Short mmCIF file of C-alpha atoms in Angstrom, two decimals:
data_model
loop_
_atom_site.label_atom_id
_atom_site.label_comp_id
_atom_site.label_asym_id
_atom_site.label_seq_id
_atom_site.Cartn_x
_atom_site.Cartn_y
_atom_site.Cartn_z
CA LYS A 25 1.16 -12.41 -2.06
CA ALA A 26 -1.36 -13.18 -4.78
CA GLY A 27 -1.79 -10.58 -7.51
CA VAL A 28 -4.92 -9.19 -9.07
CA THR A 29 -7.03 -11.96 -10.56
CA GLN A 30 -9.46 -11.41 -13.39
CA THR A 31 -11.90 -14.00 -14.64
CA PRO A 32 -12.56 -15.16 -17.20
CA ARG A 33 -9.46 -14.50 -19.32
CA TYR A 34 -11.32 -14.81 -22.61
CA LEU A 35 -14.95 -14.38 -23.53
CA ILE A 36 -16.94 -14.45 -26.76
CA LYS A 37 -20.43 -12.98 -26.75
CA THR A 38 -23.06 -12.10 -29.31
CA ARG A 39 -24.36 -8.59 -29.94
CA GLY A 40 -27.23 -7.75 -27.63
CA GLN A 41 -26.13 -10.09 -24.87
CA GLN A 42 -24.83 -8.97 -21.52
CA VAL A 43 -21.60 -9.96 -19.78
CA THR A 44 -20.17 -9.88 -16.27
CA LEU A 45 -16.46 -9.71 -15.59
CA SER A 46 -14.89 -10.36 -12.22
CA CYS A 47 -11.85 -8.90 -10.46
CA SER A 48 -10.30 -10.03 -7.19
CA PRO A 49 -7.89 -7.38 -5.90
CA ILE A 50 -4.76 -7.88 -3.86
CA SER A 51 -5.58 -8.65 -0.26
CA GLY A 52 -5.91 -5.43 1.73
CA HIS A 53 -6.49 -3.23 -1.31
CA ARG A 54 -9.72 -1.26 -1.10
CA SER A 55 -9.69 0.54 -4.42
CA VAL A 56 -10.54 -1.21 -7.67
CA SER A 57 -10.50 0.54 -11.04
CA TRP A 58 -11.59 -0.74 -14.43
CA TYR A 59 -10.17 0.20 -17.82
CA GLN A 60 -11.05 -0.60 -21.39
CA GLN A 61 -8.09 -1.09 -23.72
CA THR A 62 -8.49 -1.01 -27.50
CA PRO A 63 -5.94 -0.45 -30.28
CA GLY A 64 -7.74 2.69 -31.43
CA GLN A 65 -8.48 4.40 -28.12
CA GLY A 66 -5.76 3.06 -25.85
CA LEU A 67 -6.52 2.74 -22.14
CA GLN A 68 -9.73 4.42 -21.10
CA PHE A 69 -10.90 4.74 -17.52
CA LEU A 70 -14.30 3.21 -16.83
CA PHE A 71 -14.87 3.61 -13.09
CA GLU A 72 -13.33 3.24 -9.67
CA TYR A 73 -14.80 1.65 -6.57
CA PHE A 74 -13.66 2.23 -3.03
CA SER A 75 -15.25 0.61 -0.01
CA GLU A 76 -18.24 -0.61 -2.05
CA THR A 77 -18.96 2.87 -3.44
CA GLN A 78 -18.37 4.15 -6.93
CA ARG A 79 -16.01 7.04 -6.38
CA ASN A 80 -15.15 8.05 -9.94
CA LYS A 81 -16.62 7.40 -13.34
CA GLY A 82 -15.28 7.82 -16.87
CA ASN A 83 -17.18 8.80 -19.99
CA PHE A 84 -18.89 5.56 -20.85
CA PRO A 85 -22.60 4.94 -21.48
CA GLY A 86 -24.88 3.57 -18.81
CA ARG A 87 -24.62 0.09 -20.35
CA PHE A 88 -21.36 -0.18 -18.44
CA SER A 89 -21.86 -0.66 -14.73
CA GLY A 90 -20.05 -2.17 -11.82
CA ARG A 91 -20.14 -2.93 -8.17
CA GLN A 92 -17.85 -3.81 -5.34
CA PHE A 93 -18.47 -6.25 -2.56
CA SER A 94 -17.53 -6.04 1.10
CA ASN A 95 -14.42 -8.17 0.46
CA SER A 96 -13.34 -5.61 -2.18
CA ARG A 97 -13.95 -8.00 -5.08
CA SER A 98 -15.48 -6.17 -7.98
CA GLU A 99 -17.63 -7.04 -10.94
CA MET A 100 -18.21 -5.15 -14.13
CA ASN A 101 -21.30 -5.60 -16.25
CA VAL A 102 -21.92 -4.60 -19.84
CA SER A 103 -25.46 -4.89 -21.13
CA THR A 104 -26.73 -4.91 -24.72
CA LEU A 105 -23.30 -5.64 -26.11
CA GLU A 106 -22.14 -3.89 -29.27
CA LEU A 107 -19.35 -4.87 -31.64
CA GLY A 108 -17.38 -1.86 -30.45
CA ASP A 109 -17.28 -3.26 -26.93
CA SER A 110 -14.71 -5.82 -28.07
CA ALA A 111 -11.64 -4.98 -26.03
CA LEU A 112 -9.27 -6.00 -23.29
CA TYR A 113 -10.81 -5.06 -19.94
CA LEU A 114 -8.26 -4.43 -17.24
CA CYS A 115 -8.80 -4.22 -13.54
CA ALA A 116 -6.36 -2.49 -11.22
CA SER A 117 -6.26 -2.46 -7.45
CA SER A 118 -4.49 -0.18 -5.03
CA LEU A 119 -4.46 0.42 -1.30
CA ASP A 120 -6.58 3.54 -1.36
CA GLY A 121 -6.76 4.79 -4.94
CA GLY A 122 -4.75 7.89 -4.11
CA GLY A 123 -2.78 9.25 -7.04
CA HIS A 124 0.51 8.51 -5.35
CA THR A 125 -0.16 4.84 -4.74
CA GLU A 126 0.85 2.16 -7.21
CA ALA A 127 -1.91 0.43 -9.13
CA PHE A 128 -1.49 -3.30 -9.66
CA PHE A 129 -3.09 -4.63 -12.81
CA GLY A 130 -4.62 -7.99 -13.58
CA GLN A 131 -3.96 -9.80 -16.84
CA GLY A 132 -7.28 -8.67 -18.21
CA THR A 133 -10.34 -10.22 -19.76
CA ARG A 134 -10.39 -10.21 -23.53
CA LEU A 135 -13.98 -9.75 -24.67
CA THR A 136 -14.92 -10.42 -28.27
CA VAL A 137 -18.39 -9.45 -29.44
CA VAL A 138 -19.57 -11.12 -32.64
CA ALA B 130 -9.09 17.50 -18.09
CA GLN B 131 -5.61 16.08 -18.17
CA SER B 132 -4.20 14.78 -21.46
CA VAL B 133 -1.11 12.69 -22.07
CA THR B 134 0.75 12.54 -25.37
CA GLN B 135 3.20 9.83 -26.23
CA LEU B 136 4.83 11.24 -29.30
CA ASP B 137 5.95 7.96 -30.86
CA SER B 138 3.57 5.09 -31.45
CA GLN B 139 6.45 2.79 -32.32
CA VAL B 140 10.17 2.91 -31.60
CA PRO B 141 12.44 0.35 -33.26
CA VAL B 142 15.93 0.02 -31.86
CA PHE B 143 18.82 -2.43 -31.99
CA GLU B 144 19.85 -4.43 -28.95
CA GLU B 145 22.35 -2.65 -26.64
CA ALA B 146 21.48 0.75 -28.13
CA PRO B 147 20.07 3.54 -25.94
CA VAL B 148 16.41 4.46 -26.16
CA GLU B 149 14.16 7.35 -25.16
CA LEU B 150 10.37 7.14 -25.10
CA ARG B 151 8.74 10.54 -24.97
CA CYS B 152 5.79 11.65 -22.89
CA ASN B 153 4.20 15.08 -22.55
CA TYR B 154 1.17 16.02 -20.47
CA SER B 155 -1.05 19.05 -20.27
CA SER B 156 -0.20 21.57 -17.63
CA SER B 157 -1.41 21.14 -14.09
CA VAL B 158 -0.50 22.43 -10.68
CA SER B 159 -0.13 19.09 -9.00
CA VAL B 160 0.56 15.83 -10.81
CA TYR B 161 1.96 12.41 -10.19
CA LEU B 162 3.69 10.72 -13.12
CA PHE B 163 4.08 7.05 -13.95
CA TRP B 164 5.50 4.73 -16.57
CA TYR B 165 4.01 1.28 -17.00
CA VAL B 166 5.10 -1.62 -19.22
CA GLN B 167 2.77 -4.17 -20.79
CA TYR B 168 4.09 -7.44 -22.17
CA PRO B 169 1.95 -9.39 -24.67
CA ASN B 170 -1.22 -10.81 -23.12
CA GLN B 171 -0.37 -9.31 -19.75
CA GLY B 172 -1.61 -6.50 -17.58
CA LEU B 173 0.40 -3.37 -16.89
CA GLN B 174 3.38 -3.36 -14.54
CA LEU B 175 4.78 -0.24 -12.90
CA LEU B 176 8.26 0.71 -14.11
CA LEU B 177 8.73 3.88 -12.10
CA LYS B 178 6.88 6.86 -10.66
CA TYR B 179 7.49 10.50 -9.82
CA LEU B 180 5.70 11.86 -6.78
CA SER B 181 7.98 14.67 -5.62
CA GLY B 182 11.61 15.46 -4.92
CA SER B 183 14.43 14.61 -7.33
CA THR B 184 13.39 15.04 -10.92
CA LEU B 185 15.42 12.00 -12.02
CA VAL B 186 13.62 8.82 -11.12
CA LYS B 187 15.11 5.36 -11.36
CA GLY B 188 12.93 2.33 -11.90
CA ILE B 189 13.12 -1.39 -12.49
CA ASN B 190 14.99 -3.11 -15.32
CA GLY B 191 17.47 -0.25 -15.70
CA PHE B 192 14.91 2.35 -16.80
CA GLU B 193 14.91 5.95 -15.62
CA ALA B 194 12.83 9.02 -16.34
CA GLU B 195 13.24 12.73 -15.87
CA PHE B 196 10.46 15.08 -14.82
CA ASN B 197 10.66 18.45 -16.52
CA LYS B 198 8.03 20.78 -15.14
CA SER B 199 8.68 23.67 -17.53
CA GLN B 200 8.29 21.42 -20.55
CA THR B 201 5.59 19.27 -18.91
CA SER B 202 7.46 16.16 -19.96
CA PHE B 203 8.39 12.85 -18.39
CA HIS B 204 10.58 11.00 -20.88
CA LEU B 205 11.66 7.43 -20.25
CA ARG B 206 15.23 6.34 -20.99
CA LYS B 207 17.40 3.26 -20.92
CA PRO B 208 21.11 3.36 -21.81
CA SER B 209 21.24 -0.15 -23.28
CA VAL B 210 18.15 -2.16 -24.25
CA HIS B 211 17.69 -5.92 -24.37
CA ILE B 212 15.48 -8.07 -26.56
CA SER B 213 13.35 -8.72 -23.48
CA ASP B 214 12.47 -5.00 -23.30
CA THR B 215 10.24 -5.42 -26.34
CA ALA B 216 6.83 -4.40 -25.03
CA GLU B 217 4.24 -1.62 -24.93
CA TYR B 218 5.07 1.31 -22.67
CA PHE B 219 2.47 3.63 -21.18
CA CYS B 220 2.92 7.00 -19.58
CA ALA B 221 0.27 7.97 -17.03
CA VAL B 222 -0.51 11.14 -15.13
CA SER B 223 -2.65 11.57 -12.03
CA ASP B 224 -4.30 14.94 -11.61
CA LYS B 225 -6.45 15.81 -8.64
CA SER B 226 -10.02 16.06 -9.83
CA GLY B 227 -13.04 16.30 -7.59
CA GLY B 228 -11.06 15.11 -4.60
CA SER B 229 -9.68 11.93 -6.14
CA TYR B 230 -6.78 11.26 -8.42
CA ILE B 231 -7.87 9.73 -11.70
CA PRO B 232 -4.98 8.54 -13.86
CA THR B 233 -4.94 9.40 -17.53
CA PHE B 234 -2.92 7.13 -19.79
CA GLY B 235 -1.16 7.91 -23.03
CA ARG B 236 -1.85 5.84 -26.14
CA GLY B 237 1.30 3.81 -25.57
CA THR B 238 4.62 3.38 -27.37
CA SER B 239 5.57 0.04 -28.80
CA LEU B 240 9.28 -0.57 -28.22
CA ILE B 241 10.68 -3.10 -30.65
CA VAL B 242 14.21 -4.30 -29.95
CA HIS B 243 15.99 -5.97 -32.86
CA PRO B 244 18.96 -8.33 -32.44
#
């Protein structure tokens, strides 16, 4: 079956702009989580969506937001981009987001803010 | 809040040698433990997981890990590494918080296998 698909793979934006990243989970998976990966901070949890509702949220400013659609596809939006937002953004899907279930990761979207 | 410490940021090793990547987490009553591998320009792939039962867990690609509750550790081992094992390895812990399990990842250990 198809894996987790993230689009686009690469993105270059200017400070102050906004960006939307997309994630299509594995068919049948209802939980989608987003992570920011940087060399300095490692993998940091952004938020998790389950059945179109944000179920958990990490410690990121309100400029980071997301949503999930009825088909479980998810989008993540970052407004008023800052240089420090340059990172690899990873999306992971799982059946129900329970701690015991395996999370399947996409290849990520590499965002560069200039 | 849960914290995960991967004690080595980089581990160089020669091909066919054994390797151990260390992971410690902060104490918790109920945790699930995972090791993921990330190859360059790729997402993370699950190597193995500990949910309950036997403390020795076997995963893909010949890796295994041992859960030690008293030392709050979950070290990853492989008896003989290959060049293709060169990658970033992440330890992750899920700790029940507010009704949902939110995984916390370590900073990662870069395994570099030399010929």
